[in-house]
Every structure is written in C-alpha cells, then in structure tokens.
Tab-separated table of C-alpha atoms in Angstrom:
chain	number	residue	atom	x	y	z
A	1	UNK	CA	0.000	0.000	0.000
A	2	UNK	CA	1.123	3.531	-0.736
A	3	UNK	CA	0.479	6.960	0.782
A	4	UNK	CA	-0.267	5.729	4.278
A	5	UNK	CA	-0.190	7.867	7.375
A	6	UNK	CA	1.733	6.671	10.429
A	7	UNK	CA	-1.308	5.129	12.077
A	8	UNK	CA	-2.166	2.955	9.063
A	9	UNK	CA	1.504	1.959	8.651
A	10	UNK	CA	1.677	1.073	12.341
A	11	UNK	CA	-1.252	-1.340	11.924
A	12	UNK	CA	0.545	-3.046	9.016
A	13	UNK	CA	3.748	-3.311	11.050
A	14	UNK	CA	1.938	-4.813	14.009
A	15	UNK	CA	0.424	-7.353	11.614
A	16	UNK	CA	3.951	-8.492	10.682
A	17	UNK	CA	4.966	-6.319	7.713
A	18	UNK	CA	7.979	-4.022	7.534
A	19	UNK	CA	7.197	-0.386	6.680
A	20	UNK	CA	9.208	2.580	5.491
A	21	UNK	CA	8.853	6.185	4.423
A	22	UNK	CA	9.343	7.005	0.753
A	23	UNK	CA	11.306	10.108	1.866
A	24	UNK	CA	13.864	7.882	3.600
A	25	UNK	CA	15.098	6.503	0.278
A	26	UNK	CA	16.114	2.872	-0.014
A	27	UNK	CA	17.327	0.652	2.748
A	28	UNK	CA	15.695	2.023	5.924
A	29	UNK	CA	12.807	-0.030	7.315
A	30	UNK	CA	10.778	-0.221	10.531
A	31	UNK	CA	9.314	-3.433	11.891
A	32	UNK	CA	7.452	-4.459	15.013
A	33	UNK	CA	8.341	-7.839	16.491
A	34	UNK	CA	9.148	-9.276	19.882
A	35	UNK	CA	7.064	-6.424	21.389
A	36	UNK	CA	9.591	-3.783	20.239
A	37	UNK	CA	10.030	-1.447	17.282
A	38	UNK	CA	13.097	-2.299	15.220
A	39	UNK	CA	14.901	-0.349	12.485
A	40	UNK	CA	17.279	-1.467	9.758
A	41	UNK	CA	19.303	0.870	7.599
A	42	UNK	CA	21.280	0.022	4.451
A	43	UNK	CA	24.028	-2.438	5.231
A	44	UNK	CA	23.100	-2.794	8.912
A	45	UNK	CA	21.344	-5.434	10.955
A	46	UNK	CA	18.097	-4.847	12.840
A	47	UNK	CA	18.400	-2.820	16.038
A	48	UNK	CA	15.901	-1.344	18.503
A	49	UNK	CA	14.558	2.076	17.474
A	50	UNK	CA	16.051	5.035	19.325
A	51	UNK	CA	14.654	8.545	19.805
A	52	UNK	CA	16.738	10.040	16.982
A	53	UNK	CA	15.307	7.490	14.499
A	54	UNK	CA	11.785	8.857	14.756
A	55	UNK	CA	10.679	12.499	14.921
A	56	UNK	CA	7.489	14.527	14.657
A	57	UNK	CA	7.900	14.532	10.872
A	58	UNK	CA	7.345	10.763	10.828
A	59	UNK	CA	4.040	11.150	12.683
A	60	UNK	CA	2.835	13.791	10.227
A	61	UNK	CA	4.103	12.092	7.049
A	62	UNK	CA	1.673	10.632	4.505
A	63	UNK	CA	4.284	8.706	2.523
A	64	UNK	CA	4.475	5.473	4.524
A	65	UNK	CA	4.448	2.248	2.547
A	66	UNK	CA	5.116	-1.459	2.855
A	67	UNK	CA	6.444	-1.627	-0.735
A	68	UNK	CA	10.139	-1.848	-1.575
A	69	UNK	CA	11.965	1.133	-3.051
A	70	UNK	CA	12.097	-0.619	-6.426
A	71	UNK	CA	8.316	-1.233	-6.570
A	72	UNK	CA	6.299	0.507	-9.277
A	73	UNK	CA	4.442	3.268	-7.441
A	74	UNK	CA	2.153	3.723	-10.447
A	75	UNK	CA	1.195	0.049	-10.359
A	76	UNK	CA	-0.637	0.345	-7.045
A	77	UNK	CA	-3.449	2.512	-5.841
A	78	UNK	CA	-3.092	4.919	-2.979
A	79	UNK	CA	-4.723	3.706	0.240
A	80	UNK	CA	-6.977	6.727	0.585
A	81	UNK	CA	-8.368	6.342	-2.973
A	82	UNK	CA	-10.080	3.024	-2.259
A	83	UNK	CA	-13.336	4.613	-1.053
A	84	UNK	CA	-16.186	4.860	-3.564
A	85	UNK	CA	-16.850	8.342	-4.908
A	86	UNK	CA	-19.274	10.440	-2.861
A	87	UNK	CA	-22.823	10.671	-4.107
A	88	UNK	CA	-23.571	13.485	-6.507
A	89	UNK	CA	-24.351	16.858	-4.964
A	90	UNK	CA	-26.397	19.410	-6.878
A	91	UNK	CA	-24.896	22.768	-7.796
A	92	UNK	CA	-28.230	24.586	-8.112
A	93	UNK	CA	-30.000	27.072	-5.859
A	94	UNK	CA	-31.564	24.380	-3.685
A	95	UNK	CA	-30.520	24.687	-0.047
A	96	UNK	CA	-29.065	21.439	1.185
A	97	UNK	CA	-28.593	20.567	4.842
A	98	UNK	CA	-25.042	19.450	5.565
A	99	UNK	CA	-24.401	17.101	7.152
A	100	UNK	CA	-27.459	15.256	5.970
A	101	UNK	CA	-30.083	14.644	8.670
A	102	UNK	CA	-30.383	11.257	10.318
A	103	UNK	CA	-32.981	9.103	8.470
A	104	UNK	CA	-36.383	8.904	10.209
A	105	UNK	CA	-35.385	11.606	12.710
A	106	UNK	CA	-38.497	13.590	13.680
A	107	UNK	CA	-38.654	17.113	12.298
A	108	UNK	CA	-38.715	20.031	14.740
A	109	UNK	CA	-42.142	21.474	15.342
A	110	UNK	CA	-42.475	24.802	13.598
C-alpha cells in the first residue's frame, strides 16, 4: 500500500509487515516484532529504534508504505483512494442541509 499515514503503517507493522517512508530513500525499514520497534538501515542489521530514528515529521508524514523502493508506485493505488466516490451533490439554488439529517429523525415542530 502507498500513501499511508503513520497510524495505518503502524497497523501493518503490528500485523507483521515491515514499513518505510518514501522520503527515507532505499534501505531504511521499521518493523514491530518481539514487542519492540526495530529499524534497519542500508548495510546494517536490525536494532531497537532510538529517539533520533523517529521524529514529529514521521508522525505527520503521509508517505508510509510497505512496498520496496524498487516497486512501481504507479502500479498500485493509494490507500486513501479506495473509497467509492461520494454521491452526486447538486450545484443549483436548492438549499441542502449538511451534514445530511439522520434518516427517520423527527422534524422540529415549527
């Protein structure tokens, strides 16, 4: 999956997949196993994550993925594009209540 936020990537990692940020380039991965977060950089072995490995930018990033750096980013669909398109909304002069009212909710007495 592509274009994940940290919270979606964290769920994948806890399910057994390694994740990375596209901005990190190739070779750096995070994984969750043995109840700890682990990191591996190019040419290194896995080690426990330290404070300098993870900053606020990682929490805010929307470029997390479980795909390798050589994967075809155009071959997959972004995670947040999987939802069906919203229903059509008119552009006329008709006033529309947003958000839509709850179905079968009694109208206020006028």
